[in-house]
Amino acid sequence: MRGTALAAVAMSGVLALAGCAKDSSGGSSNNSAAPSSGGSDCITAQKPPAAPAAASSSAAAGEKVDGSKLKIGLAFDVGGRGDASFNDAAAAGTDKAKSDLGVTTVNESTASASEAESAKQQRLDQMAASGLNPIIAVGFAYAKSVEAVAAKYPNTKFAIVDDDSIKLPNVQPLVFAEEQGSFLAGVAAAYKSKSCHIGFVGGVNTPLIQKFEAGFLQGAKTVSSKIKIEDEYLTPAGDFSGFQDPPKGNAKAAAEIAKGADVIYHAAGASGKGVFDAAKAGNALAIGVDSDQYNQKTVAADKDVIITSMLKRVDVAVFTYIQALAKGDLSVLPKRFDLKVDGVGYATSGGKVDDIKDVLDGYKAQIISGAITVSDKPQK
């Protein structure tokens, strides 16, 4: 999910014929190949061609590298470790660096919901002054502070998740194709909806979260010209509490369910727990974000309604950055973590999308090949 000021991630999915791929309404009325589960009457696009046998390409793969000399600072966004989403994905990346690369020092610090810019800058400044190197900022909300502190400490390496606006030689952007993974979430929602009516709940109305919204809308509309979509945000831009307000997430999702939506996709960080609670209470289904939320302990009570999660592999990006830094070659990092490098994808835990896995993988293949271009701006 997510992404950002909170907002983590591994796997993947595609389109029906190249002609249908560019038609947001889906095009063909042939549903003979549609899986029998969910609302097959809703599906108006042909089943996409099977994906070719996948060559596994993980951005985290590679030779063993010694990272024992690195002392990492990990600056979380609101929610921190334990948010069952974006921050947990980042934490998984440093945890893997400990186990695989021999990293021994990772100091973590978490932003509060409405802290001033000065607090973020002070957090990063203290990390740099204490000798931590590299420092990884989780979320675009750190952009101004990273730029200021990185300029002050030119010999310290910084990475920032979800921002590529900083043009300093010691700052590495880690950005994603959230819209591509969210396209697959939209396909899954349409296939699994019994009412042909689904919903999206975004945490904060920012350009980043609009990428999740855009892909979800496009994916659902690609496979169904009949689909009805509820589309809501918890807070406007600038109010980052939308990423840490489960009661508000619950209320918004419950309202969408009351209108008839029976599959809800959230990109709302820790507020997603409220979305899951509402789905369970309302006999609906839900799609998680960032991490594989079916396996997250903090939302375990709702795992039976989580059919999949859009994986935003912040863990892969963070680990790959640390690995590349330990090796001394940042040029190996992709410019964007997309479907092609397993930077985004979809989860299969629980087996709830096994019957449409060929459909999802077909769409994934067409996105990777360029047959489908996913917009990063919502088309309503």
Short mmCIF file of N, CA and C in Angstrom, two decimals, residues 6 89 97 148 181 192 203 223 248 259 341 380:
data_model
loop_
_atom_site.label_atom_id
_atom_site.label_comp_id
_atom_site.label_asym_id
_atom_site.label_seq_id
_atom_site.Cartn_x
_atom_site.Cartn_y
_atom_site.Cartn_z
N LEU A 6 2.76 6.90 5.58
CA LEU A 6 2.63 5.63 6.23
C LEU A 6 2.54 4.56 5.24
N ALA A 89 6.60 -3.63 6.38
CA ALA A 89 7.32 -4.10 5.19
C ALA A 89 8.75 -3.57 5.19
N ALA A 97 18.17 -8.05 6.21
CA ALA A 97 19.58 -7.62 6.14
C ALA A 97 20.36 -8.16 7.33
N ALA A 148 17.20 18.33 3.68
CA ALA A 148 17.94 19.24 4.56
C ALA A 148 19.08 18.54 5.29
N GLY A 181 0.30 -3.07 -9.30
CA GLY A 181 -0.20 -4.07 -8.36
C GLY A 181 -1.67 -3.86 -8.05
N LYS A 192 -14.34 -11.59 -7.67
CA LYS A 192 -14.83 -12.15 -6.41
C LYS A 192 -16.12 -11.50 -5.91
N GLY A 203 -6.35 6.15 2.49
CA GLY A 203 -6.07 6.80 3.77
C GLY A 203 -6.07 8.31 3.66
N VAL A 223 -12.07 -5.67 -16.64
CA VAL A 223 -12.71 -6.99 -16.72
C VAL A 223 -14.23 -6.92 -16.65
N LYS A 248 -12.20 5.35 11.87
CA LYS A 248 -12.66 6.06 10.68
C LYS A 248 -12.65 5.12 9.47
N LYS A 259 -23.96 0.47 1.03
CA LYS A 259 -24.42 0.86 -0.30
C LYS A 259 -24.43 -0.32 -1.28
N VAL A 341 10.18 -6.59 -11.63
CA VAL A 341 11.22 -6.95 -10.66
C VAL A 341 10.60 -7.40 -9.34
N LYS A 380 -12.18 8.33 -13.62
CA LYS A 380 -13.51 8.04 -13.09
C LYS A 380 -14.59 8.26 -14.14
#
